[in-house]
Short mmCIF file of C-alpha atoms and ligand atoms in Angstrom, two decimals:
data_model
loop_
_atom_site.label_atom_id
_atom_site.label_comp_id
_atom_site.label_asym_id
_atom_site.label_seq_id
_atom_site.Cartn_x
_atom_site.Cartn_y
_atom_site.Cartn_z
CA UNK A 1 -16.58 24.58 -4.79
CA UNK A 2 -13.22 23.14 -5.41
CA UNK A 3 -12.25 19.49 -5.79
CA UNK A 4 -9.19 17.82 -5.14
CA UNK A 5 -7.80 15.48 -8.29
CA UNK A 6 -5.55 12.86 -7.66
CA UNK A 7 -3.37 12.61 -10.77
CA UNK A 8 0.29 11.21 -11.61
CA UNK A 9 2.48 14.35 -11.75
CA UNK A 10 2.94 13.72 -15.55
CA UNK A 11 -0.37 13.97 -17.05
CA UNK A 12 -0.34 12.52 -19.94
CA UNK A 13 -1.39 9.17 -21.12
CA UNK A 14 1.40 6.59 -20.14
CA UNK A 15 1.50 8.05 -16.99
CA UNK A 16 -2.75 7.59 -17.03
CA UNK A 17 -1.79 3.97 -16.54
CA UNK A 18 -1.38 4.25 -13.21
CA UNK A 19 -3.10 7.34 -11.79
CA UNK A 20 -6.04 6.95 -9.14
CA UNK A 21 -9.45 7.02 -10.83
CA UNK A 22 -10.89 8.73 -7.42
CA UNK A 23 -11.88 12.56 -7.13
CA UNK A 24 -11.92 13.93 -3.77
CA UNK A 25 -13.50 16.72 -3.09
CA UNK A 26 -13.00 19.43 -0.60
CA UNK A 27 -14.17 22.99 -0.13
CA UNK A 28 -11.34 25.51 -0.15
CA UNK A 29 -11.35 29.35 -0.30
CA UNK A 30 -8.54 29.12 -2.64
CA UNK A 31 -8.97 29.16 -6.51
CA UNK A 32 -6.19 27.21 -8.45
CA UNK A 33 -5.51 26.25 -11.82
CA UNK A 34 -8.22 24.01 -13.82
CA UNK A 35 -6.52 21.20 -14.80
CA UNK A 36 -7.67 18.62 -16.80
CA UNK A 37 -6.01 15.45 -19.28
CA UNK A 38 -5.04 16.73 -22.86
CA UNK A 39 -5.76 13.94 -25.39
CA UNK A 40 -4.55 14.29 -28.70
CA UNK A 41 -6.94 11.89 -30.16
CA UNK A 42 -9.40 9.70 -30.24
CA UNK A 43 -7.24 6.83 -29.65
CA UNK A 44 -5.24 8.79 -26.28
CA UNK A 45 -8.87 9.04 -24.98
CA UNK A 46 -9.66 5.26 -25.15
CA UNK A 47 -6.13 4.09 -24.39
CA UNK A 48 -6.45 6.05 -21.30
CA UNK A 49 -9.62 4.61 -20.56
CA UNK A 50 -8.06 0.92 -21.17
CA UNK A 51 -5.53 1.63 -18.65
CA UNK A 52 -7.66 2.90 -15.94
CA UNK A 53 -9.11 -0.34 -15.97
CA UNK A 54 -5.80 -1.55 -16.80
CA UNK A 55 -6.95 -4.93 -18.75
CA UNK A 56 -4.67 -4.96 -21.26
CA UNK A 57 -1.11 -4.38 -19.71
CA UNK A 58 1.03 -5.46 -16.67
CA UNK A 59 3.00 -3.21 -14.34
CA UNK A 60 6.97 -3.00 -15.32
CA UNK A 61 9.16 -4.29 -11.94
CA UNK A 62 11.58 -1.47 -11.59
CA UNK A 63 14.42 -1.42 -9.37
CA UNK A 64 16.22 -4.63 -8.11
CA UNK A 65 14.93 -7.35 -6.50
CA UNK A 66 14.13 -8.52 -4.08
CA UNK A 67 12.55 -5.40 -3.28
CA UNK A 68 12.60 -4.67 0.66
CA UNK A 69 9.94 -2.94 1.61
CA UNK A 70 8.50 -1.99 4.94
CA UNK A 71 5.57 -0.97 5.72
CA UNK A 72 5.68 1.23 9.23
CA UNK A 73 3.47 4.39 10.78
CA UNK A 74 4.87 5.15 13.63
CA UNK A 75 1.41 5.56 14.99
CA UNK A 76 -0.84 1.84 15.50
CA UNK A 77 -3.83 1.30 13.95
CA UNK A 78 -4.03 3.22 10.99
CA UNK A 79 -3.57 0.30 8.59
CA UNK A 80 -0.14 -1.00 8.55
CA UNK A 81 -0.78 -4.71 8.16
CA UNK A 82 -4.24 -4.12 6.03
CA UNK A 83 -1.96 -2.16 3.53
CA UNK A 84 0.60 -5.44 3.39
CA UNK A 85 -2.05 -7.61 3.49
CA UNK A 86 -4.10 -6.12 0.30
CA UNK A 87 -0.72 -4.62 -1.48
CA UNK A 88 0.93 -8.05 -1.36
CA UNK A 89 -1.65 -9.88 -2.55
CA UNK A 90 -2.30 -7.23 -5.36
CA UNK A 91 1.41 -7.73 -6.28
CA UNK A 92 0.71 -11.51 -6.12
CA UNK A 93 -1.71 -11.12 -8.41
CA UNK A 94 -0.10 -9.64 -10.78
CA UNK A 95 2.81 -11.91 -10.88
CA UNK A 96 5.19 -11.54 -8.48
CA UNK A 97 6.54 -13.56 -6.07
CA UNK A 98 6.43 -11.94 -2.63
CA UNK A 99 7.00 -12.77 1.35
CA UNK A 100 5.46 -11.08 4.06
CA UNK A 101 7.05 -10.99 7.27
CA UNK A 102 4.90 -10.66 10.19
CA UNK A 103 7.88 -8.04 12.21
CA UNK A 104 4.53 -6.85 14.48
CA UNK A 105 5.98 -9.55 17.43
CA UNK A 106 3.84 -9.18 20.10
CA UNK A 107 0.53 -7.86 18.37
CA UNK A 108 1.01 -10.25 15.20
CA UNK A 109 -2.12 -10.23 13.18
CA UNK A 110 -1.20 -10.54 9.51
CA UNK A 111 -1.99 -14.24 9.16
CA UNK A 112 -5.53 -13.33 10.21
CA UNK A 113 -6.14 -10.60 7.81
CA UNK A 114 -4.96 -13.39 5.13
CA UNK A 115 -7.08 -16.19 7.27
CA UNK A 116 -3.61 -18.25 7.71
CA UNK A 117 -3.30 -18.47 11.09
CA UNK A 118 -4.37 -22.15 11.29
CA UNK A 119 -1.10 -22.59 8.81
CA UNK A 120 1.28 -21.33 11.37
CA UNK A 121 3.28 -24.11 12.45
CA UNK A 122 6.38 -23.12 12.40
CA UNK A 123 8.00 -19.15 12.68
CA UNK A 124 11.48 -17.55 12.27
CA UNK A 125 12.71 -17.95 15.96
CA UNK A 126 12.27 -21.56 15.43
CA UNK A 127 14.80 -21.41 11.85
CA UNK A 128 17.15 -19.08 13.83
CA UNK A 129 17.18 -21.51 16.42
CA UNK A 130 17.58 -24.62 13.82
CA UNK A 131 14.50 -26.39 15.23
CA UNK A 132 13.25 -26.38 11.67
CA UNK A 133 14.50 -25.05 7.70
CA UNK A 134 13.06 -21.83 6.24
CA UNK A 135 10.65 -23.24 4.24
CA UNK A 136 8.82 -25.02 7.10
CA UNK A 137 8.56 -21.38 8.21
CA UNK A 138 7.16 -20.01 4.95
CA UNK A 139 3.33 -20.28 4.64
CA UNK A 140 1.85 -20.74 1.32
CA UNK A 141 -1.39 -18.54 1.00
CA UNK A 142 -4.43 -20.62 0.02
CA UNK A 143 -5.51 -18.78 -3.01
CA UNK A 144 -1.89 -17.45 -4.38
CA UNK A 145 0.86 -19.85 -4.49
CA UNK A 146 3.44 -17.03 -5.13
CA UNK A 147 2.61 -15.32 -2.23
CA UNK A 148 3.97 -16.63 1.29
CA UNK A 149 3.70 -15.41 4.43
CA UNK A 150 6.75 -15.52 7.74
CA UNK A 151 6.09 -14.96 11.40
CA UNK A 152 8.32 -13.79 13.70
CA UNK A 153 7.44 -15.27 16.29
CA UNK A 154 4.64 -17.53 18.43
CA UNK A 155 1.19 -15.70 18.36
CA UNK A 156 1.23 -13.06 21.78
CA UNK A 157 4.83 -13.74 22.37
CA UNK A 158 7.30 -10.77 22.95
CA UNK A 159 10.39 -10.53 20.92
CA UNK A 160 12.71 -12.38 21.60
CA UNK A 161 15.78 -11.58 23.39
CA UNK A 162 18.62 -11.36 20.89
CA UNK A 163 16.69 -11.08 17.82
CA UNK A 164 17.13 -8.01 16.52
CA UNK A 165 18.49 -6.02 13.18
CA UNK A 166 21.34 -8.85 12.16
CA UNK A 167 18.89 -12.15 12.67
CA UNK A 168 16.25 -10.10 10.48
CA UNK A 169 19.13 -9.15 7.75
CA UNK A 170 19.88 -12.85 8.05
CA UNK A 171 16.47 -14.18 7.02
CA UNK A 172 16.47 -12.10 4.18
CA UNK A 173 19.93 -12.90 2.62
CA UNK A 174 18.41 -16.77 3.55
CA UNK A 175 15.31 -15.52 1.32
CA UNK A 176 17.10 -14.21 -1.78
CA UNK A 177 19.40 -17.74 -1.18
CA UNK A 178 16.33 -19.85 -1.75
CA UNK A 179 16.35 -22.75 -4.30
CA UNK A 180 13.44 -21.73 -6.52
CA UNK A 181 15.18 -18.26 -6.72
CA UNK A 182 14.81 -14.93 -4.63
CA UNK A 183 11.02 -13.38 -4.33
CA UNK A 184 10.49 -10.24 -6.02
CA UNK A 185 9.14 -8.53 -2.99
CA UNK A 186 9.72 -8.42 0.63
CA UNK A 187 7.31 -6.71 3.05
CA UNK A 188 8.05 -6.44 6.11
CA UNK A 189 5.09 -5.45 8.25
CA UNK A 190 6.26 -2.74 11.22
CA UNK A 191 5.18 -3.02 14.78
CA UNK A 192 4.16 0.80 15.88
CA UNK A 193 6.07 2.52 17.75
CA UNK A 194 9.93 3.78 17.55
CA UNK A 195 11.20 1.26 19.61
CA UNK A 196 13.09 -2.05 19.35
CA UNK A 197 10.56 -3.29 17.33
CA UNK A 198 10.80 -0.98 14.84
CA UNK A 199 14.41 -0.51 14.74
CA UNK A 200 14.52 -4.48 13.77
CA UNK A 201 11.86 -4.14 11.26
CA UNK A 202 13.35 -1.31 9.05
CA UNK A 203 17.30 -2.74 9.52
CA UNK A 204 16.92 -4.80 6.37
CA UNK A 205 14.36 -2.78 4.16
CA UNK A 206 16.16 -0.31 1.37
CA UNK A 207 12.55 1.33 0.78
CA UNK A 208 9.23 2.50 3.29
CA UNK A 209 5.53 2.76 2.98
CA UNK A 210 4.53 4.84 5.49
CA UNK A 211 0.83 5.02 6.28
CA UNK A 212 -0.87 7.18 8.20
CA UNK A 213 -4.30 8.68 8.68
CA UNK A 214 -5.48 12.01 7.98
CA UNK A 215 -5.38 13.14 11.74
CA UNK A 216 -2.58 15.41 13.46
CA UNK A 217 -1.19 12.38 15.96
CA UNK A 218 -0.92 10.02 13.09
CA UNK A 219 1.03 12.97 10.91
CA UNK A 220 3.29 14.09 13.95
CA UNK A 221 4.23 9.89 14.15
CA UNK A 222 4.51 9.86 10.73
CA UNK A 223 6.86 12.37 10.26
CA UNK A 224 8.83 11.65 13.38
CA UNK A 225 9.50 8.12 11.54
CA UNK A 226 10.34 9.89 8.49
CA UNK A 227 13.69 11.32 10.11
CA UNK A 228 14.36 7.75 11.72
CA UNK A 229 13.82 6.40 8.52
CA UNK A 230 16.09 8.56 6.74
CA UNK A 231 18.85 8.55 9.44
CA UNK A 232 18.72 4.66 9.34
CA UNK A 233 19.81 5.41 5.22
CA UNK A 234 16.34 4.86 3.64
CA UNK A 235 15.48 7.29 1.45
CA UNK A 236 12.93 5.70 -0.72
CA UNK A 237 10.10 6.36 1.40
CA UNK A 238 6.50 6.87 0.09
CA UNK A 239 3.42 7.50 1.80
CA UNK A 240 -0.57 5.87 1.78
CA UNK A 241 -2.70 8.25 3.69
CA UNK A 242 -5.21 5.55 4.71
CA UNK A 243 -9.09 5.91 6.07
CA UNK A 244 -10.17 9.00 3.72
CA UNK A 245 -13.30 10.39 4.16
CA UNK A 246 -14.37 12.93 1.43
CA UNK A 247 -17.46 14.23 3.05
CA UNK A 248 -15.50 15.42 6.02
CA UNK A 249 -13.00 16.69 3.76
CA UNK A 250 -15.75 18.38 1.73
CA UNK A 251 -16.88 19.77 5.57
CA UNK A 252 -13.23 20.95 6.44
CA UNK A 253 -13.34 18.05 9.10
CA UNK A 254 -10.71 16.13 7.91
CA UNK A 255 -6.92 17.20 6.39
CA UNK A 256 -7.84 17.05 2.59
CA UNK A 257 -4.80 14.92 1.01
CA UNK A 258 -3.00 18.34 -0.33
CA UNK A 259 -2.77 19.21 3.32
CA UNK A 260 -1.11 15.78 4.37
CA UNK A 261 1.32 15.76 1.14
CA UNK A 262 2.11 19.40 1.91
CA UNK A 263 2.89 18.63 6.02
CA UNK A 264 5.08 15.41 4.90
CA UNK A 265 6.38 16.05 1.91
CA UNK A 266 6.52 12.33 0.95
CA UNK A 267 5.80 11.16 -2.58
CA UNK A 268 2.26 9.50 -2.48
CA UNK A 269 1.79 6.26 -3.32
CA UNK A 270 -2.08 5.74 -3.14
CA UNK A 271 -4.84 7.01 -1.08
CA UNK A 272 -7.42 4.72 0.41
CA UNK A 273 -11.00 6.05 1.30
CA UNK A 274 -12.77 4.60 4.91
CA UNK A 275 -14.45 1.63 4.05
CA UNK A 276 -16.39 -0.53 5.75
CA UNK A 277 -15.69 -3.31 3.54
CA UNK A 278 -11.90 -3.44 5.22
CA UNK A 279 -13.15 -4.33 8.45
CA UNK A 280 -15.43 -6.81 7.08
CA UNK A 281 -12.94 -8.69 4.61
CA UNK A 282 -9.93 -8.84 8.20
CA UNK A 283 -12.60 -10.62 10.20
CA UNK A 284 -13.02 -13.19 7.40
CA UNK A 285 -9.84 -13.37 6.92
CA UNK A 286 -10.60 -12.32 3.13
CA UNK A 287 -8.17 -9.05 1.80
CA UNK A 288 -10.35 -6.88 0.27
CA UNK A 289 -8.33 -6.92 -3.16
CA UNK A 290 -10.07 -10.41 -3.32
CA UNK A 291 -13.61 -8.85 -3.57
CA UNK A 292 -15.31 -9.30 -6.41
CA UNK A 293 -16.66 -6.34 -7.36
CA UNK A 294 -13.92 -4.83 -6.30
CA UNK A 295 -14.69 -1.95 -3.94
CA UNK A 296 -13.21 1.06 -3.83
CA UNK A 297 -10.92 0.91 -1.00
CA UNK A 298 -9.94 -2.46 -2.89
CA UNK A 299 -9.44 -0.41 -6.15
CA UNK A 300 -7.17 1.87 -4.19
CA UNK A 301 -5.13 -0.67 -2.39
CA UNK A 302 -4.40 -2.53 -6.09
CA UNK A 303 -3.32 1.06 -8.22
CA UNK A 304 -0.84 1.52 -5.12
CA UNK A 305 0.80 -1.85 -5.25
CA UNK A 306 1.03 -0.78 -9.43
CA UNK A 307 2.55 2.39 -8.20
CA UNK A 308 5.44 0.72 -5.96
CA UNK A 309 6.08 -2.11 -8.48
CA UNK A 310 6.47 0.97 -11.00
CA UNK A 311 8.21 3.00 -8.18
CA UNK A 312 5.71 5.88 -9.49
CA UNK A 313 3.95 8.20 -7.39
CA UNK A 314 0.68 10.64 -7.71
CA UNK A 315 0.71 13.89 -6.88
CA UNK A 316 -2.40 16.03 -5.33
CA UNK A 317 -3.73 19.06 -6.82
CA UNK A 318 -6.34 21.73 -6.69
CA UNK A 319 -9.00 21.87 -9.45
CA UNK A 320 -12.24 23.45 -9.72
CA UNK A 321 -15.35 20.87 -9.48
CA UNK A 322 -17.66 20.49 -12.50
CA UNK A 323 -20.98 20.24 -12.21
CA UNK A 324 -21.73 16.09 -11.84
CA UNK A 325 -23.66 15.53 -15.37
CA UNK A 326 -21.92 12.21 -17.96
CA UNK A 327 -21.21 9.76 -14.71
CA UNK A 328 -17.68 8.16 -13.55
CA UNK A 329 -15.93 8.59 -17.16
CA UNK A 330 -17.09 12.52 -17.20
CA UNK A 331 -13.32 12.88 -15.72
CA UNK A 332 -11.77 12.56 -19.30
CA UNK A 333 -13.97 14.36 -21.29
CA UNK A 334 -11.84 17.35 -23.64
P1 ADP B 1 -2.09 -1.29 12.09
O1 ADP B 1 -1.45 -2.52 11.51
O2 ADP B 1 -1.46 -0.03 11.63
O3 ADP B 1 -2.15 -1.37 13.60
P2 ADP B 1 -4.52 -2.36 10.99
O4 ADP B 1 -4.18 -2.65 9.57
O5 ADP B 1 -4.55 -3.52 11.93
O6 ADP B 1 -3.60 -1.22 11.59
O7 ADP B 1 -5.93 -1.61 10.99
C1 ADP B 1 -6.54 -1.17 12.19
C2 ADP B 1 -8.06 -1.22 12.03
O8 ADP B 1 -8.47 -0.26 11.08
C3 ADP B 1 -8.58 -2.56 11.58
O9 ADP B 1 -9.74 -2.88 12.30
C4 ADP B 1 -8.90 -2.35 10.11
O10 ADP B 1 -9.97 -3.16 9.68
C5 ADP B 1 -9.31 -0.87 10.10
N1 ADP B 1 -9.04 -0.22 8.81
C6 ADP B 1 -7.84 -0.10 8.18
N2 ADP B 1 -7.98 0.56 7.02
C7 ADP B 1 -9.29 0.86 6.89
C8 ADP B 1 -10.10 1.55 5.88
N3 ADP B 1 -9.54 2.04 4.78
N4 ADP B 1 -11.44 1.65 6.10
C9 ADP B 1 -12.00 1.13 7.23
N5 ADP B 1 -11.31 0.49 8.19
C10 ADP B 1 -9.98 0.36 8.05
MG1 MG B 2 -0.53 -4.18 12.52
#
């Protein structure tokens, strides 16, 4: 039996700050390398402990800001606006001032998953149009003041005719132009699909998350928008392979995450097991990040937004499975 690690692709214990606690296991005929965290000392051990929990430290911003980001698939619903939904409010959280923009026009749903769709009253057709100013537009989450949400347009309206690429670019040089200074993070969340849409969506973003599912359609999307995403000058792009099962991977069922790194070759930025939680927290309107206890698919969702503030990745490898015998912090033992 072989298990599948998820570690940073420096192991050692800086880099333990920000790698994924989760094991995933899979059975594989092949047999690769063991490979397991070398702690000096005593104090490594517990420092790497500290940070897996991460009480004691906050993630560095790298890069400038405002960070564009855009969160696309190519394929719909494998997780798009749950991953900006639970990622921005992780990077709320943790201090940094972000705006999501709601780019999925005709199938916008983000202000549900955050339960602001009452708050609505005003979108970005209506401050293109000057029938009201940008921050009329800009809707202040309920529980996170640094964190505001935009809508494109009127709830099950199509986009509209003229608003494309430029009025997007526009509304985020009108963001960074802001009074109280420019947000640290823009998300823009991707309608599926390669059209218009999408073209609009990505215009103004200088880095992509690109989620997709362990499944073949959801790959052959997901690497079809790689190219478009790379021909449209975006080279930052990193990957969340959403919906993980471990049992089927364990079954040979499902792609193990190897597999999906391997097909892609994207840089992974956090891997988020199937949990039903997700579904419950979007009909309350409640991210899951919120949760307290935090579940794992919360758990997840937060180390990636540390990974993108950090612009670090994890890498997948192939290690041999111990036999299950000290619990959850067995992982470090020497
Ligand atoms: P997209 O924006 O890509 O169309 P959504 O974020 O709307 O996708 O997600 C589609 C559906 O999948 C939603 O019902 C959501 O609750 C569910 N979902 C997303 N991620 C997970 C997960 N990790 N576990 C269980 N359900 C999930
Ligand atoms: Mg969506």
């Amino acid at each position: 039996m072989i298990s599948l690690q998820l570690l940073t692709s420096n192991p050692n214990p800086s880099s333990f700050q920000t790698s994924s606690p989760f094991i995933f296991t899979c059975v594989q005929p092949l047999k690769r390398k063991t490979l397991k965290p070398n702690f000096k000392n005593r104090t490594h051990y517990s420092n790497a402990i500290q940070s897996v929990l991460q009480w004691n430290r906050k993630p560095e911003l790298a890069g400038e800001t405002p960070r564009v980001v855009v969160i696309t698939s190519g394929k719909g619903g494998v997780g798009k606006t749950t991953t900006t939904a639970n990622v921005g409010l992780s990077l709320a959280r943790l201090g940094f001032s972000v705006v999501a923009i709601d780019a999925d026009v005709g199938l916008r749903n983000l202000d549900l998953l955050l339960g602001l769709e009452n708050r609505v009253n005003y979108t970005a057709v209506e401050v293109l149009n000057g029938d009201c100013r940008l921050d009329q537009a800009l809707v202040r989450d309920k529980r996170w003041s640094n964190f505001e949400l935009l809508c494109i347009s009127k709830a099950r309206t199509k986009l509209p005719l003229g608003f494309g690429g430029k009025a997007l670019i526009w509304l985020v040089d009108a963001l960074k132009g802001r009074q109280e200074g420019s947000p640290d993070f823009i998300l823009i969340d991707c309608p599926a699909g390669i059209d218009a849409g999408f073209i609009t969506a990505i215009t103004p973003a200088n880095e992509a998350v690109l989620v997709t599912t362990p499944d073949i359609t959801s790959l052959r999307d997901a690497d079809r928008v790689t190219g478009l995403l790379e021909c449209d000058g975006i080279k930052d792009v990193k990957m969340i392979v959403n919906r993980v099962r471990t049992d089927l991977i364990r079954g040979e069922d499902m792609m193990s995450i190897l597999d999906v790194q391997e097909m892609l070759g994207l840089a992974l930025l956090g891997v988020i097991p199937e949990d039903s939680e997700v579904i419950r927290s979007t009909n309350r309107g409640y991210p899951l990040v919120l949760n307290k206890p935090p579940t794992l698919a919360g758990l997840a969702f937060e180390q990636a937004a540390w990974r993108l503030v950090e612009q670090d990745s994890m890498t997948a490898v192939m290690v041999e499975e111990e036999p299950k015998k000290r619990g959850f912090f067995s992982f470090f033992g020497g």
